Amino acid sequence: NAGVTQTPKFQVLKTGQSMTLQCAQDMNHNSMYWYRQDPGMGLRLIYYSASEGTTDKGEVPNGYNVSRLNKREFSLRLESAAPSQTSVYFCASTLGQAKLGETQYFGPGTRLLVL
Amino acid sequence: KQEVTQIPAALSVPEGENLVLNCSFTDSAIYNLQWFRQDPGKGLTSLLLIQSSQREQTSGRLNASLDKSSGRSTLYIAASQPGDSATYLCAVSKYGNKLVFGAGTILRVKS
């Protein structure tokens, strides 16, 4: 049981390049989330998917797009990377059945450096 | 807009000491509060989840309390160990599991 996995672990991009961060979970969870973590700040929600086929914006969605490919996979795409997008990106998932809140399970993160 | 603050930003204690980490939030209309642990270069691990109707939760040497009306939570760690060294993050949520995080407290337990 791998839990939440993310690829790649580390990536260097040049300004203007595009890339997709991949996330997959094997816990049969319905809801998935993308966060970014910057030094000295808490994690901030970028996008989330409450269930397969739905996505919605979080606190900091500008410059990103997402795809909920199926129940297991939720990808985050940077169309034209900017240095301000240098960060550590975390994917998380929850069972998605309890509206009052559930434990979130996190992946190991992707470290992205945009030059 | 919900804001979450954690004090202190960093804490260094000798092994065996009991310690308290603090978390405060500006909007008391929350559904739950969660405490996470983050080891360097790793993802987050959930430690405790307190629903808004609850006052505290315990797991082993950890005890988390919630005072929703005053917008505060504390994480109490008993008999600290070097293996407890990590960053501890507090997060609150409203409907839908959307979490708002504090910046964290970096804890170092010295042997």
PDB file of N, CA, C and O in Angstrom, chain A residues 5-57:
ATOM      1  N   THR A   5       1.484   8.958  -3.974  1.00  0.00           N
ATOM      2  CA  THR A   5       2.790   9.065  -4.631  1.00  0.00           C
ATOM      3  C   THR A   5       2.800  10.268  -5.564  1.00  0.00           C
ATOM      4  O   THR A   5       1.771  10.638  -6.142  1.00  0.00           O
ATOM      5  N   GLN A   6       3.985  10.879  -5.694  1.00  0.00           N
ATOM      6  CA  GLN A   6       4.142  12.056  -6.548  1.00  0.00           C
ATOM      7  C   GLN A   6       5.382  11.889  -7.414  1.00  0.00           C
ATOM      8  O   GLN A   6       6.401  11.371  -6.971  1.00  0.00           O
ATOM      9  N   THR A   7       5.276  12.321  -8.663  1.00  0.00           N
ATOM     10  CA  THR A   7       6.426  12.357  -9.563  1.00  0.00           C
ATOM     11  C   THR A   7       6.425  13.663 -10.340  1.00  0.00           C
ATOM     12  O   THR A   7       5.350  14.187 -10.679  1.00  0.00           O
ATOM     13  N   PRO A   8       7.602  14.238 -10.641  1.00  0.00           N
ATOM     14  CA  PRO A   8       8.915  13.801 -10.161  1.00  0.00           C
ATOM     15  C   PRO A   8       9.158  14.248  -8.726  1.00  0.00           C
ATOM     16  O   PRO A   8       8.351  14.973  -8.159  1.00  0.00           O
ATOM     17  N   LYS A   9      10.274  13.869  -8.141  1.00  0.00           N
ATOM     18  CA  LYS A   9      10.650  14.320  -6.806  1.00  0.00           C
ATOM     19  C   LYS A   9      11.263  15.713  -6.869  1.00  0.00           C
ATOM     20  O   LYS A   9      11.113  16.517  -5.945  1.00  0.00           O
ATOM     21  N   PHE A  10      11.966  16.002  -7.965  1.00  0.00           N
ATOM     22  CA  PHE A  10      12.655  17.275  -8.093  1.00  0.00           C
ATOM     23  C   PHE A  10      12.702  17.655  -9.569  1.00  0.00           C
ATOM     24  O   PHE A  10      12.871  16.779 -10.431  1.00  0.00           O
ATOM     25  N   GLN A  11      12.529  18.941  -9.859  1.00  0.00           N
ATOM     26  CA  GLN A  11      12.545  19.401 -11.243  1.00  0.00           C
ATOM     27  C   GLN A  11      13.086  20.819 -11.322  1.00  0.00           C
ATOM     28  O   GLN A  11      12.747  21.652 -10.465  1.00  0.00           O
ATOM     29  N   VAL A  12      13.912  21.066 -12.323  1.00  0.00           N
ATOM     30  CA  VAL A  12      14.390  22.413 -12.615  1.00  0.00           C
ATOM     31  C   VAL A  12      13.828  22.835 -13.958  1.00  0.00           C
ATOM     32  O   VAL A  12      13.953  22.090 -14.941  1.00  0.00           O
ATOM     33  N   LEU A  13      13.224  23.993 -14.010  1.00  0.00           N
ATOM     34  CA  LEU A  13      12.649  24.523 -15.240  1.00  0.00           C
ATOM     35  C   LEU A  13      13.235  25.899 -15.531  1.00  0.00           C
ATOM     36  O   LEU A  13      13.660  26.605 -14.606  1.00  0.00           O
ATOM     37  N   LYS A  14      13.191  26.270 -16.785  1.00  0.00           N
ATOM     38  CA  LYS A  14      13.497  27.650 -17.160  1.00  0.00           C
ATOM     39  C   LYS A  14      12.190  28.417 -17.275  1.00  0.00           C
ATOM     40  O   LYS A  14      11.127  27.834 -17.579  1.00  0.00           O
ATOM     41  N   THR A  15      12.256  29.709 -17.040  1.00  0.00           N
ATOM     42  CA  THR A  15      11.074  30.553 -17.157  1.00  0.00           C
ATOM     43  C   THR A  15      10.416  30.348 -18.519  1.00  0.00           C
ATOM     44  O   THR A  15      11.092  30.365 -19.548  1.00  0.00           O
ATOM     45  N   GLY A  16       9.095  30.138 -18.505  1.00  0.00           N
ATOM     46  CA  GLY A  16       8.344  29.951 -19.733  1.00  0.00           C
ATOM     47  C   GLY A  16       8.122  28.499 -20.129  1.00  0.00           C
ATOM     48  O   GLY A  16       7.246  28.221 -20.952  1.00  0.00           O
ATOM     49  N   GLN A  17       8.884  27.584 -19.547  1.00  0.00           N
ATOM     50  CA  GLN A  17       8.675  26.178 -19.851  1.00  0.00           C
ATOM     51  C   GLN A  17       7.416  25.666 -19.153  1.00  0.00           C
ATOM     52  O   GLN A  17       6.934  26.269 -18.196  1.00  0.00           O
ATOM     53  N   SER A  18       6.920  24.546 -19.663  1.00  0.00           N
ATOM     54  CA  SER A  18       5.733  23.950 -19.064  1.00  0.00           C
ATOM     55  C   SER A  18       6.085  22.579 -18.501  1.00  0.00           C
ATOM     56  O   SER A  18       7.069  21.956 -18.917  1.00  0.00           O
ATOM     57  N   MET A  19       5.287  22.132 -17.540  1.00  0.00           N
ATOM     58  CA  MET A  19       5.457  20.787 -17.013  1.00  0.00           C
ATOM     59  C   MET A  19       4.202  20.368 -16.261  1.00  0.00           C
ATOM     60  O   MET A  19       3.379  21.211 -15.884  1.00  0.00           O
ATOM     61  N   THR A  20       4.078  19.060 -16.069  1.00  0.00           N
ATOM     62  CA  THR A  20       2.957  18.493 -15.334  1.00  0.00           C
ATOM     63  C   THR A  20       3.475  17.700 -14.151  1.00  0.00           C
ATOM     64  O   THR A  20       4.361  16.855 -14.313  1.00  0.00           O
ATOM     65  N   LEU A  21       2.940  17.981 -12.977  1.00  0.00           N
ATOM     66  CA  LEU A  21       3.241  17.221 -11.775  1.00  0.00           C
ATOM     67  C   LEU A  21       2.157  16.145 -11.627  1.00  0.00           C
ATOM     68  O   LEU A  21       0.960  16.430 -11.734  1.00  0.00           O
ATOM     69  N   GLN A  22       2.625  14.926 -11.367  1.00  0.00           N
ATOM     70  CA  GLN A  22       1.697  13.813 -11.289  1.00  0.00           C
ATOM     71  C   GLN A  22       1.471  13.398  -9.838  1.00  0.00           C
ATOM     72  O   GLN A  22       2.377  13.455  -9.010  1.00  0.00           O
ATOM     73  N   CYS A  23       0.252  12.981  -9.545  1.00  0.00           N
ATOM     74  CA  CYS A  23      -0.104  12.482  -8.219  1.00  0.00           C
ATOM     75  C   CYS A  23      -1.052  11.305  -8.381  1.00  0.00           C
ATOM     76  O   CYS A  23      -1.972  11.355  -9.216  1.00  0.00           O
ATOM     77  N   ALA A  24      -0.817  10.260  -7.586  1.00  0.00           N
ATOM     78  CA  ALA A  24      -1.705   9.105  -7.606  1.00  0.00           C
ATOM     79  C   ALA A  24      -1.870   8.582  -6.187  1.00  0.00           C
ATOM     80  O   ALA A  24      -0.949   8.644  -5.383  1.00  0.00           O
ATOM     81  N   GLN A  25      -3.080   8.075  -5.900  1.00  0.00           N
ATOM     82  CA  GLN A  25      -3.344   7.459  -4.589  1.00  0.00           C
ATOM     83  C   GLN A  25      -4.004   6.110  -4.802  1.00  0.00           C
ATOM     84  O   GLN A  25      -4.796   5.928  -5.726  1.00  0.00           O
ATOM     85  N   ASP A  26      -3.660   5.179  -3.898  1.00  0.00           N
ATOM     86  CA  ASP A  26      -4.188   3.816  -4.017  1.00  0.00           C
ATOM     87  C   ASP A  26      -5.090   3.463  -2.844  1.00  0.00           C
ATOM     88  O   ASP A  26      -5.236   2.288  -2.492  1.00  0.00           O
ATOM     89  N   MET A  27      -5.695   4.458  -2.216  1.00  0.00           N
ATOM     90  CA  MET A  27      -6.526   4.241  -1.036  1.00  0.00           C
ATOM     91  C   MET A  27      -8.020   4.319  -1.362  1.00  0.00           C
ATOM     92  O   MET A  27      -8.850   4.350  -0.453  1.00  0.00           O
ATOM     93  N   ASN A  28      -8.352   4.397  -2.661  1.00  0.00           N
ATOM     94  CA  ASN A  28      -9.746   4.501  -3.098  1.00  0.00           C
ATOM     95  C   ASN A  28     -10.426   5.761  -2.536  1.00  0.00           C
ATOM     96  O   ASN A  28     -11.626   5.755  -2.253  1.00  0.00           O
ATOM     97  N   HIS A  29      -9.634   6.831  -2.393  1.00  0.00           N
ATOM     98  CA  HIS A  29     -10.176   8.095  -1.903  1.00  0.00           C
ATOM     99  C   HIS A  29     -10.910   8.847  -3.012  1.00  0.00           C
ATOM    100  O   HIS A  29     -10.554   8.751  -4.193  1.00  0.00           O
ATOM    101  N   ASN A  30     -11.920   9.598  -2.599  1.00  0.00           N
ATOM    102  CA  ASN A  30     -12.698  10.365  -3.562  1.00  0.00           C
ATOM    103  C   ASN A  30     -12.131  11.754  -3.821  1.00  0.00           C
ATOM    104  O   ASN A  30     -12.244  12.276  -4.927  1.00  0.00           O
ATOM    105  N   SER A  31     -11.548  12.372  -2.799  1.00  0.00           N
ATOM    106  CA  SER A  31     -11.119  13.774  -2.894  1.00  0.00           C
ATOM    107  C   SER A  31      -9.610  13.881  -2.931  1.00  0.00           C
ATOM    108  O   SER A  31      -8.904  13.163  -2.215  1.00  0.00           O
ATOM    109  N   MET A  32      -9.127  14.811  -3.762  1.00  0.00           N
ATOM    110  CA  MET A  32      -7.681  15.023  -3.886  1.00  0.00           C
ATOM    111  C   MET A  32      -7.392  16.515  -3.938  1.00  0.00           C
ATOM    112  O   MET A  32      -8.251  17.316  -4.346  1.00  0.00           O
ATOM    113  N   TYR A  33      -6.165  16.888  -3.523  1.00  0.00           N
ATOM    114  CA  TYR A  33      -5.804  18.294  -3.328  1.00  0.00           C
ATOM    115  C   TYR A  33      -4.373  18.533  -3.793  1.00  0.00           C
ATOM    116  O   TYR A  33      -3.528  17.658  -3.681  1.00  0.00           O
ATOM    117  N   TRP A  34      -4.125  19.769  -4.250  1.00  0.00           N
ATOM    118  CA  TRP A  34      -2.769  20.234  -4.522  1.00  0.00           C
ATOM    119  C   TRP A  34      -2.487  21.463  -3.663  1.00  0.00           C
ATOM    120  O   TRP A  34      -3.291  22.419  -3.645  1.00  0.00           O
ATOM    121  N   TYR A  35      -1.332  21.423  -2.951  1.00  0.00           N
ATOM    122  CA  TYR A  35      -0.872  22.538  -2.134  1.00  0.00           C
ATOM    123  C   TYR A  35       0.528  22.939  -2.589  1.00  0.00           C
ATOM    124  O   TYR A  35       1.269  22.144  -3.152  1.00  0.00           O
ATOM    125  N   ARG A  36       0.900  24.177  -2.265  1.00  0.00           N
ATOM    126  CA  ARG A  36       2.295  24.590  -2.390  1.00  0.00           C
ATOM    127  C   ARG A  36       2.777  25.085  -1.028  1.00  0.00           C
ATOM    128  O   ARG A  36       1.994  25.630  -0.232  1.00  0.00           O
ATOM    129  N   GLN A  37       4.070  24.845  -0.759  1.00  0.00           N
ATOM    130  CA  GLN A  37       4.664  25.267   0.505  1.00  0.00           C
ATOM    131  C   GLN A  37       5.881  26.119   0.218  1.00  0.00           C
ATOM    132  O   GLN A  37       6.832  25.659  -0.412  1.00  0.00           O
ATOM    133  N   ASP A  38       5.854  27.341   0.689  1.00  0.00           N
ATOM    134  CA  ASP A  38       6.964  28.283   0.527  1.00  0.00           C
ATOM    135  C   ASP A  38       7.616  28.529   1.872  1.00  0.00           C
ATOM    136  O   ASP A  38       6.953  28.438   2.926  1.00  0.00           O
ATOM    137  N   PRO A  39       8.915  28.854   1.884  1.00  0.00           N
ATOM    138  CA  PRO A  39       9.636  29.063   3.144  1.00  0.00           C
ATOM    139  C   PRO A  39       8.947  30.088   4.038  1.00  0.00           C
ATOM    140  O   PRO A  39       8.549  31.160   3.586  1.00  0.00           O
ATOM    141  N   GLY A  40       8.793  29.735   5.316  1.00  0.00           N
ATOM    142  CA  GLY A  40       8.212  30.662   6.276  1.00  0.00           C
ATOM    143  C   GLY A  40       6.704  30.797   6.180  1.00  0.00           C
ATOM    144  O   GLY A  40       6.117  31.615   6.899  1.00  0.00           O
ATOM    145  N   MET A  41       6.089  30.023   5.297  1.00  0.00           N
ATOM    146  CA  MET A  41       4.637  30.104   5.140  1.00  0.00           C
ATOM    147  C   MET A  41       4.032  28.719   5.290  1.00  0.00           C
ATOM    148  O   MET A  41       4.691  27.711   5.075  1.00  0.00           O
ATOM    149  N   GLY A  42       2.775  28.696   5.632  1.00  0.00           N
ATOM    150  CA  GLY A  42       2.073  27.424   5.668  1.00  0.00           C
ATOM    151  C   GLY A  42       1.745  26.949   4.270  1.00  0.00           C
ATOM    152  O   GLY A  42       1.938  27.657   3.290  1.00  0.00           O
ATOM    153  N   LEU A  43       1.250  25.734   4.175  1.00  0.00           N
ATOM    154  CA  LEU A  43       0.809  25.228   2.886  1.00  0.00           C
ATOM    155  C   LEU A  43      -0.415  26.022   2.428  1.00  0.00           C
ATOM    156  O   LEU A  43      -1.266  26.400   3.242  1.00  0.00           O
ATOM    157  N   ARG A  44      -0.484  26.267   1.125  1.00  0.00           N
ATOM    158  CA  ARG A  44      -1.636  26.973   0.558  1.00  0.00           C
ATOM    159  C   ARG A  44      -2.270  26.115  -0.530  1.00  0.00           C
ATOM    160  O   ARG A  44      -1.575  25.541  -1.366  1.00  0.00           O
ATOM    161  N   LEU A  45      -3.596  26.048  -0.505  1.00  0.00           N
ATOM    162  CA  LEU A  45      -4.344  25.200  -1.428  1.00  0.00           C
ATOM    163  C   LEU A  45      -4.386  25.833  -2.810  1.00  0.00           C
ATOM    164  O   LEU A  45      -4.794  26.987  -2.972  1.00  0.00           O
ATOM    165  N   ILE A  46      -3.996  25.058  -3.823  1.00  0.00           N
ATOM    166  CA  ILE A  46      -3.998  25.550  -5.202  1.00  0.00           C
ATOM    167  C   ILE A  46      -5.315  25.163  -5.890  1.00  0.00           C
ATOM    168  O   ILE A  46      -6.052  26.012  -6.379  1.00  0.00           O
ATOM    169  N   TYR A  47      -5.577  23.881  -5.954  1.00  0.00           N
ATOM    170  CA  TYR A  47      -6.799  23.333  -6.539  1.00  0.00           C
ATOM    171  C   TYR A  47      -7.178  22.096  -5.750  1.00  0.00           C
ATOM    172  O   TYR A  47      -6.346  21.474  -5.107  1.00  0.00           O
ATOM    173  N   TYR A  48      -8.441  21.717  -5.844  1.00  0.00           N
ATOM    174  CA  TYR A  48      -8.865  20.464  -5.267  1.00  0.00           C
ATOM    175  C   TYR A  48      -9.932  19.822  -6.151  1.00  0.00           C
ATOM    176  O   TYR A  48     -10.525  20.483  -7.011  1.00  0.00           O
ATOM    177  N   SER A  49     -10.136  18.529  -5.920  1.00  0.00           N
ATOM    178  CA  SER A  49     -11.131  17.754  -6.646  1.00  0.00           C
ATOM    179  C   SER A  49     -11.936  16.976  -5.626  1.00  0.00           C
ATOM    180  O   SER A  49     -11.425  16.052  -5.008  1.00  0.00           O
ATOM    181  N   ALA A  50     -13.176  17.383  -5.424  1.00  0.00           N
ATOM    182  CA  ALA A  50     -14.008  16.732  -4.403  1.00  0.00           C
ATOM    183  C   ALA A  50     -14.358  15.294  -4.803  1.00  0.00           C
ATOM    184  O   ALA A  50     -14.533  14.434  -3.943  1.00  0.00           O
ATOM    185  N   SER A  51     -14.478  15.057  -6.100  1.00  0.00           N
ATOM    186  CA  SER A  51     -14.791  13.715  -6.588  1.00  0.00           C
ATOM    187  C   SER A  51     -14.348  13.621  -8.037  1.00  0.00           C
ATOM    188  O   SER A  51     -14.063  14.642  -8.684  1.00  0.00           O
ATOM    189  N   GLU A  52     -14.292  12.411  -8.548  1.00  0.00           N
ATOM    190  CA  GLU A  52     -13.885  12.201  -9.933  1.00  0.00           C
ATOM    191  C   GLU A  52     -14.772  13.019 -10.858  1.00  0.00           C
ATOM    192  O   GLU A  52     -15.994  13.012 -10.731  1.00  0.00           O
ATOM    193  N   GLY A  53     -14.136  13.754 -11.760  1.00  0.00           N
ATOM    194  CA  GLY A  53     -14.881  14.552 -12.714  1.00  0.00           C
ATOM    195  C   GLY A  53     -15.133  15.976 -12.294  1.00  0.00           C
ATOM    196  O   GLY A  53     -15.680  16.779 -13.070  1.00  0.00           O
ATOM    197  N   THR A  54     -14.740  16.351 -11.068  1.00  0.00           N
ATOM    198  CA  THR A  54     -14.933  17.724 -10.605  1.00  0.00           C
ATOM    199  C   THR A  54     -13.615  18.313 -10.121  1.00  0.00           C
ATOM    200  O   THR A  54     -12.792  17.609  -9.526  1.00  0.00           O
ATOM    201  N   THR A  55     -13.398  19.594 -10.399  1.00  0.00           N
ATOM    202  CA  THR A  55     -12.251  20.317  -9.862  1.00  0.00           C
ATOM    203  C   THR A  55     -12.708  21.713  -9.477  1.00  0.00           C
ATOM    204  O   THR A  55     -13.691  22.227 -10.032  1.00  0.00           O
ATOM    205  N   ASP A  56     -11.983  22.328  -8.540  1.00  0.00           N
ATOM    206  CA  ASP A  56     -12.348  23.663  -8.095  1.00  0.00           C
ATOM    207  C   ASP A  56     -11.113  24.390  -7.616  1.00  0.00           C
ATOM    208  O   ASP A  56     -10.126  23.766  -7.184  1.00  0.00           O
ATOM    209  N   LYS A  57     -11.164  25.731  -7.700  1.00  0.00           N
ATOM    210  CA  LYS A  57     -10.028  26.545  -7.310  1.00  0.00           C
ATOM    211  C   LYS A  57      -9.900  26.619  -5.797  1.00  0.00           C
ATOM    212  O   LYS A  57     -10.877  26.628  -5.069  1.00  0.00           O
TER     213      LYS A  57
END
